[in-house]
Amino acid sequence: MSSTNSDSLHQTDDKYNDESTANTDKDAQSDSSQSGFFGPIVENVFQPGVNAQVVIFLNVIFIALLILFIALAILWELNIHVIILGSLTFILIISLNWFLVEIQKVKVENEQQREQQHVKDD
């Protein structure tokens, strides 16, 4: 009698483990396809290239850092170190955005050249 109870408990445990494994797999799939603002950023971190959401995220972070440096400069009565770090942050924002614009221009030029070569080949 105890043998059948033990077997039925093991079957119940196995059934529960199978269901929990299936639920864990579904959770993992839903976590990997996150929606919202941070989901695509996290997914695109390890892929080549930069999409628009990553650029927006970087700009938001750098602007928040710049605001922090401005607040620190005001609170610390225009400390030269804070002013220099804030200036470097501002220069970094400008240079990063300039670089991304130049990369986009090169991509557009390459696509136009491919289209022209494709038209010439036909």
Short mmCIF file of N, CA and C in Angstrom, two decimals:
data_model
loop_
_atom_site.label_atom_id
_atom_site.label_comp_id
_atom_site.label_asym_id
_atom_site.label_seq_id
_atom_site.Cartn_x
_atom_site.Cartn_y
_atom_site.Cartn_z
N MET A 1 0.83 -1.18 0.00
CA MET A 1 0.00 0.00 0.00
C MET A 1 0.87 1.25 0.00
N SER A 2 1.89 1.24 0.79
CA SER A 2 2.78 2.40 0.82
C SER A 2 3.54 2.54 -0.48
N SER A 3 3.73 1.44 -1.18
CA SER A 3 4.42 1.48 -2.45
C SER A 3 3.60 2.24 -3.48
N THR A 4 2.31 2.02 -3.54
CA THR A 4 1.46 2.73 -4.50
C THR A 4 1.35 4.21 -4.14
N ASN A 5 1.29 4.52 -2.85
CA ASN A 5 1.27 5.93 -2.45
C ASN A 5 2.56 6.62 -2.83
N SER A 6 3.65 5.93 -2.63
CA SER A 6 4.95 6.50 -2.97
C SER A 6 5.07 6.71 -4.47
N ASP A 7 4.58 5.75 -5.27
CA ASP A 7 4.63 5.88 -6.72
C ASP A 7 3.75 7.04 -7.19
N SER A 8 2.57 7.17 -6.59
CA SER A 8 1.70 8.26 -7.01
C SER A 8 2.28 9.62 -6.63
N LEU A 9 3.00 9.67 -5.49
CA LEU A 9 3.66 10.92 -5.11
C LEU A 9 4.77 11.27 -6.08
N HIS A 10 5.55 10.26 -6.50
CA HIS A 10 6.62 10.52 -7.46
C HIS A 10 6.06 10.98 -8.80
N GLN A 11 4.93 10.38 -9.21
CA GLN A 11 4.31 10.80 -10.46
C GLN A 11 3.80 12.24 -10.35
N THR A 12 3.24 12.57 -9.20
CA THR A 12 2.77 13.93 -8.99
C THR A 12 3.94 14.90 -9.00
N ASP A 13 5.05 14.53 -8.33
CA ASP A 13 6.23 15.38 -8.31
C ASP A 13 6.80 15.55 -9.71
N ASP A 14 6.85 14.46 -10.49
CA ASP A 14 7.35 14.55 -11.86
C ASP A 14 6.47 15.46 -12.70
N LYS A 15 5.15 15.32 -12.52
CA LYS A 15 4.22 16.17 -13.27
C LYS A 15 4.43 17.63 -12.90
N TYR A 16 4.60 17.89 -11.60
CA TYR A 16 4.83 19.26 -11.14
C TYR A 16 6.14 19.80 -11.70
N ASN A 17 7.19 18.99 -11.68
CA ASN A 17 8.49 19.43 -12.19
C ASN A 17 8.42 19.73 -13.68
N ASP A 18 7.68 18.90 -14.44
CA ASP A 18 7.54 19.16 -15.87
C ASP A 18 6.81 20.47 -16.12
N GLU A 19 5.74 20.73 -15.34
CA GLU A 19 4.99 21.97 -15.50
C GLU A 19 5.83 23.18 -15.09
N SER A 20 6.60 23.04 -14.01
CA SER A 20 7.41 24.18 -13.58
C SER A 20 8.52 24.46 -14.57
N THR A 21 9.08 23.41 -15.18
CA THR A 21 10.11 23.61 -16.19
C THR A 21 9.52 24.31 -17.40
N ALA A 22 8.32 23.92 -17.80
CA ALA A 22 7.66 24.57 -18.94
C ALA A 22 7.38 26.03 -18.61
N ASN A 23 6.92 26.32 -17.38
CA ASN A 23 6.66 27.70 -16.98
C ASN A 23 7.94 28.51 -16.95
N THR A 24 9.04 27.90 -16.50
CA THR A 24 10.33 28.59 -16.46
C THR A 24 10.79 28.92 -17.86
N ASP A 25 10.60 28.00 -18.80
CA ASP A 25 10.98 28.26 -20.18
C ASP A 25 10.14 29.39 -20.77
N LYS A 26 8.84 29.43 -20.45
CA LYS A 26 7.98 30.51 -20.94
C LYS A 26 8.41 31.84 -20.34
N ASP A 27 8.77 31.83 -19.04
CA ASP A 27 9.23 33.06 -18.39
C ASP A 27 10.51 33.56 -19.02
N ALA A 28 11.42 32.63 -19.33
CA ALA A 28 12.70 33.01 -19.93
C ALA A 28 12.46 33.61 -21.31
N GLN A 29 11.51 33.04 -22.08
CA GLN A 29 11.22 33.58 -23.39
C GLN A 29 10.59 34.96 -23.28
N SER A 30 9.70 35.15 -22.31
CA SER A 30 9.07 36.46 -22.17
C SER A 30 10.06 37.49 -21.66
N ASP A 31 11.03 37.07 -20.83
CA ASP A 31 12.04 38.01 -20.36
C ASP A 31 12.96 38.44 -21.50
N SER A 32 13.28 37.52 -22.42
CA SER A 32 14.19 37.86 -23.50
C SER A 32 13.53 38.78 -24.52
N SER A 33 12.23 38.75 -24.61
CA SER A 33 11.53 39.64 -25.54
C SER A 33 10.81 40.72 -24.76
N GLN A 34 11.56 41.44 -23.95
CA GLN A 34 10.99 42.49 -23.11
C GLN A 34 10.49 43.62 -23.99
N SER A 35 9.42 44.24 -23.54
CA SER A 35 8.91 45.38 -24.26
C SER A 35 9.22 46.63 -23.46
N GLY A 36 8.91 47.76 -24.02
CA GLY A 36 9.17 49.01 -23.34
C GLY A 36 10.44 49.66 -23.85
N PHE A 37 10.99 50.52 -23.03
CA PHE A 37 12.15 51.29 -23.44
C PHE A 37 13.45 50.52 -23.27
N PHE A 38 13.59 49.80 -22.16
CA PHE A 38 14.85 49.14 -21.86
C PHE A 38 15.01 47.78 -22.55
N GLY A 39 13.93 47.15 -22.95
CA GLY A 39 14.00 45.83 -23.58
C GLY A 39 14.84 45.82 -24.85
N PRO A 40 14.51 46.67 -25.83
CA PRO A 40 15.31 46.70 -27.05
C PRO A 40 16.75 47.14 -26.81
N ILE A 41 16.97 47.99 -25.83
CA ILE A 41 18.34 48.42 -25.53
C ILE A 41 19.15 47.24 -25.05
N VAL A 42 18.58 46.46 -24.13
CA VAL A 42 19.29 45.30 -23.60
C VAL A 42 19.53 44.28 -24.69
N GLU A 43 18.56 44.07 -25.57
CA GLU A 43 18.71 43.10 -26.65
C GLU A 43 19.76 43.54 -27.67
N ASN A 44 19.90 44.85 -27.91
CA ASN A 44 20.81 45.34 -28.94
C ASN A 44 22.22 45.63 -28.44
N VAL A 45 22.46 45.44 -27.16
CA VAL A 45 23.79 45.72 -26.63
C VAL A 45 24.84 44.82 -27.27
N PHE A 46 24.49 43.56 -27.51
CA PHE A 46 25.45 42.61 -28.03
C PHE A 46 25.37 42.42 -29.54
N GLN A 47 24.62 43.26 -30.22
CA GLN A 47 24.52 43.19 -31.67
C GLN A 47 25.30 44.33 -32.29
N PRO A 48 25.86 44.11 -33.47
CA PRO A 48 26.63 45.20 -34.11
C PRO A 48 25.72 46.35 -34.52
N GLY A 49 26.27 47.52 -34.51
CA GLY A 49 25.51 48.70 -34.89
C GLY A 49 24.81 49.33 -33.71
N VAL A 50 24.22 50.49 -33.98
CA VAL A 50 23.51 51.23 -32.94
C VAL A 50 22.15 51.61 -33.49
N ASN A 51 21.10 51.32 -32.71
CA ASN A 51 19.78 51.74 -33.16
C ASN A 51 19.39 53.04 -32.47
N ALA A 52 18.27 53.60 -32.86
CA ALA A 52 17.85 54.91 -32.37
C ALA A 52 17.59 54.91 -30.87
N GLN A 53 17.06 53.80 -30.34
CA GLN A 53 16.76 53.77 -28.91
C GLN A 53 18.02 53.81 -28.07
N VAL A 54 19.09 53.18 -28.53
CA VAL A 54 20.35 53.22 -27.79
C VAL A 54 20.92 54.63 -27.80
N VAL A 55 20.81 55.31 -28.93
CA VAL A 55 21.31 56.70 -29.02
C VAL A 55 20.51 57.60 -28.08
N ILE A 56 19.21 57.43 -28.05
CA ILE A 56 18.38 58.23 -27.14
C ILE A 56 18.76 57.94 -25.69
N PHE A 57 18.95 56.67 -25.37
CA PHE A 57 19.33 56.28 -24.02
C PHE A 57 20.67 56.90 -23.62
N LEU A 58 21.66 56.85 -24.52
CA LEU A 58 22.96 57.46 -24.23
C LEU A 58 22.84 58.96 -24.02
N ASN A 59 22.06 59.62 -24.87
CA ASN A 59 21.88 61.06 -24.72
C ASN A 59 21.21 61.41 -23.40
N VAL A 60 20.21 60.63 -23.01
CA VAL A 60 19.53 60.88 -21.73
C VAL A 60 20.51 60.72 -20.57
N ILE A 61 21.33 59.68 -20.61
CA ILE A 61 22.29 59.44 -19.54
C ILE A 61 23.33 60.55 -19.48
N PHE A 62 23.86 60.96 -20.63
CA PHE A 62 24.87 62.02 -20.63
C PHE A 62 24.28 63.36 -20.21
N ILE A 63 23.05 63.65 -20.60
CA ILE A 63 22.43 64.91 -20.18
C ILE A 63 22.17 64.89 -18.69
N ALA A 64 21.75 63.74 -18.14
CA ALA A 64 21.58 63.63 -16.69
C ALA A 64 22.92 63.85 -15.98
N LEU A 65 23.99 63.32 -16.54
CA LEU A 65 25.32 63.53 -15.95
C LEU A 65 25.71 65.00 -16.03
N LEU A 66 25.41 65.64 -17.14
CA LEU A 66 25.71 67.07 -17.28
C LEU A 66 24.91 67.90 -16.28
N ILE A 67 23.65 67.57 -16.08
CA ILE A 67 22.83 68.28 -15.08
C ILE A 67 23.40 68.08 -13.69
N LEU A 68 23.87 66.87 -13.42
CA LEU A 68 24.50 66.60 -12.13
C LEU A 68 25.73 67.47 -11.93
N PHE A 69 26.57 67.57 -12.95
CA PHE A 69 27.76 68.40 -12.83
C PHE A 69 27.42 69.88 -12.67
N ILE A 70 26.37 70.34 -13.33
CA ILE A 70 25.95 71.74 -13.17
C ILE A 70 25.47 71.97 -11.74
N ALA A 71 24.69 71.03 -11.21
CA ALA A 71 24.22 71.16 -9.82
C ALA A 71 25.39 71.14 -8.85
N LEU A 72 26.35 70.25 -9.08
CA LEU A 72 27.53 70.20 -8.21
C LEU A 72 28.35 71.48 -8.30
N ALA A 73 28.46 72.02 -9.49
CA ALA A 73 29.22 73.27 -9.66
C ALA A 73 28.55 74.40 -8.88
N ILE A 74 27.24 74.44 -8.90
CA ILE A 74 26.52 75.48 -8.15
C ILE A 74 26.68 75.26 -6.65
N LEU A 75 26.54 74.02 -6.21
CA LEU A 75 26.63 73.72 -4.78
C LEU A 75 28.04 73.92 -4.23
N TRP A 76 29.04 73.64 -5.04
CA TRP A 76 30.42 73.75 -4.57
C TRP A 76 31.09 75.04 -5.01
N GLU A 77 30.28 76.03 -5.31
CA GLU A 77 30.76 77.37 -5.63
C GLU A 77 31.77 77.37 -6.77
N LEU A 78 31.37 76.77 -7.88
CA LEU A 78 32.16 76.73 -9.11
C LEU A 78 33.55 76.11 -8.92
N ASN A 79 33.56 74.94 -8.37
CA ASN A 79 34.81 74.18 -8.20
C ASN A 79 35.36 73.87 -9.59
N ILE A 80 36.64 74.12 -9.80
CA ILE A 80 37.26 73.97 -11.12
C ILE A 80 37.21 72.53 -11.61
N HIS A 81 37.32 71.57 -10.69
CA HIS A 81 37.29 70.16 -11.08
C HIS A 81 35.92 69.76 -11.64
N VAL A 82 34.88 70.25 -11.00
CA VAL A 82 33.53 69.94 -11.46
C VAL A 82 33.26 70.61 -12.80
N ILE A 83 33.74 71.83 -12.96
CA ILE A 83 33.56 72.54 -14.22
C ILE A 83 34.28 71.82 -15.35
N ILE A 84 35.49 71.34 -15.10
CA ILE A 84 36.24 70.61 -16.13
C ILE A 84 35.53 69.31 -16.49
N LEU A 85 35.06 68.57 -15.48
CA LEU A 85 34.35 67.32 -15.77
C LEU A 85 33.05 67.57 -16.51
N GLY A 86 32.34 68.63 -16.16
CA GLY A 86 31.13 68.99 -16.89
C GLY A 86 31.42 69.37 -18.33
N SER A 87 32.51 70.10 -18.53
CA SER A 87 32.91 70.48 -19.90
C SER A 87 33.27 69.25 -20.72
N LEU A 88 33.99 68.32 -20.11
CA LEU A 88 34.34 67.08 -20.81
C LEU A 88 33.09 66.27 -21.15
N THR A 89 32.12 66.27 -20.27
CA THR A 89 30.86 65.57 -20.54
C THR A 89 30.14 66.21 -21.72
N PHE A 90 30.09 67.54 -21.74
CA PHE A 90 29.46 68.25 -22.84
C PHE A 90 30.16 67.95 -24.17
N ILE A 91 31.49 67.97 -24.16
CA ILE A 91 32.25 67.66 -25.37
C ILE A 91 32.01 66.23 -25.82
N LEU A 92 31.90 65.32 -24.87
CA LEU A 92 31.63 63.92 -25.19
C LEU A 92 30.25 63.76 -25.84
N ILE A 93 29.25 64.47 -25.33
CA ILE A 93 27.91 64.40 -25.92
C ILE A 93 27.95 64.89 -27.37
N ILE A 94 28.59 66.02 -27.58
CA ILE A 94 28.66 66.60 -28.92
C ILE A 94 29.43 65.69 -29.88
N SER A 95 30.57 65.18 -29.45
CA SER A 95 31.39 64.35 -30.33
C SER A 95 30.72 63.01 -30.63
N LEU A 96 30.05 62.44 -29.66
CA LEU A 96 29.36 61.17 -29.89
C LEU A 96 28.24 61.35 -30.91
N ASN A 97 27.45 62.38 -30.75
CA ASN A 97 26.36 62.62 -31.70
C ASN A 97 26.89 62.96 -33.09
N TRP A 98 27.97 63.72 -33.18
CA TRP A 98 28.57 64.02 -34.47
C TRP A 98 29.05 62.74 -35.15
N PHE A 99 29.70 61.87 -34.38
CA PHE A 99 30.21 60.61 -34.92
C PHE A 99 29.06 59.74 -35.43
N LEU A 100 27.98 59.66 -34.68
CA LEU A 100 26.84 58.85 -35.11
C LEU A 100 26.18 59.42 -36.37
N VAL A 101 26.14 60.74 -36.51
CA VAL A 101 25.60 61.36 -37.72
C VAL A 101 26.49 61.04 -38.91
N GLU A 102 27.80 61.09 -38.72
CA GLU A 102 28.73 60.77 -39.81
C GLU A 102 28.61 59.31 -40.23
N ILE A 103 28.45 58.42 -39.29
CA ILE A 103 28.26 57.01 -39.62
C ILE A 103 26.99 56.83 -40.44
N GLN A 104 25.94 57.53 -40.07
CA GLN A 104 24.68 57.44 -40.81
C GLN A 104 24.85 57.97 -42.23
N LYS A 105 25.61 59.04 -42.39
CA LYS A 105 25.85 59.59 -43.73
C LYS A 105 26.58 58.58 -44.60
N VAL A 106 27.57 57.90 -44.04
CA VAL A 106 28.33 56.90 -44.79
C VAL A 106 27.43 55.74 -45.20
N LYS A 107 26.55 55.31 -44.30
CA LYS A 107 25.62 54.23 -44.64
C LYS A 107 24.72 54.63 -45.80
N VAL A 108 24.21 55.86 -45.76
CA VAL A 108 23.32 56.34 -46.83
C VAL A 108 24.08 56.41 -48.15
N GLU A 109 25.31 56.91 -48.13
CA GLU A 109 26.12 56.98 -49.34
C GLU A 109 26.40 55.59 -49.90
N ASN A 110 26.71 54.64 -49.04
CA ASN A 110 26.96 53.27 -49.50
C ASN A 110 25.72 52.66 -50.12
N GLU A 111 24.56 52.91 -49.54
CA GLU A 111 23.31 52.39 -50.11
C GLU A 111 23.03 53.01 -51.47
N GLN A 112 23.30 54.31 -51.62
CA GLN A 112 23.09 54.98 -52.90
C GLN A 112 24.03 54.42 -53.96
N GLN A 113 25.27 54.16 -53.58
CA GLN A 113 26.23 53.59 -54.53
C GLN A 113 25.81 52.18 -54.95
N ARG A 114 25.32 51.40 -54.02
CA ARG A 114 24.85 50.04 -54.35
C ARG A 114 23.67 50.10 -55.30
N GLU A 115 22.75 51.04 -55.05
CA GLU A 115 21.60 51.17 -55.93
C GLU A 115 22.03 51.59 -57.33
N GLN A 116 22.99 52.52 -57.43
CA GLN A 116 23.49 52.96 -58.74
C GLN A 116 24.18 51.82 -59.46
N GLN A 117 24.96 51.01 -58.75
CA GLN A 117 25.63 49.87 -59.38
C GLN A 117 24.61 48.82 -59.81
N HIS A 118 23.58 48.65 -59.01
CA HIS A 118 22.53 47.68 -59.34
C HIS A 118 21.79 48.12 -60.60
N VAL A 119 21.53 49.43 -60.73
CA VAL A 119 20.83 49.95 -61.91
C VAL A 119 21.73 49.82 -63.13
N LYS A 120 23.03 50.07 -62.99
CA LYS A 120 23.97 49.95 -64.12
C LYS A 120 24.09 48.49 -64.56
N ASP A 121 24.05 47.55 -63.62
CA ASP A 121 24.18 46.14 -63.95
C ASP A 121 22.96 45.64 -64.71
N ASP A 122 21.80 46.22 -64.45
CA ASP A 122 20.57 45.79 -65.16
C ASP A 122 20.56 46.37 -66.52
#
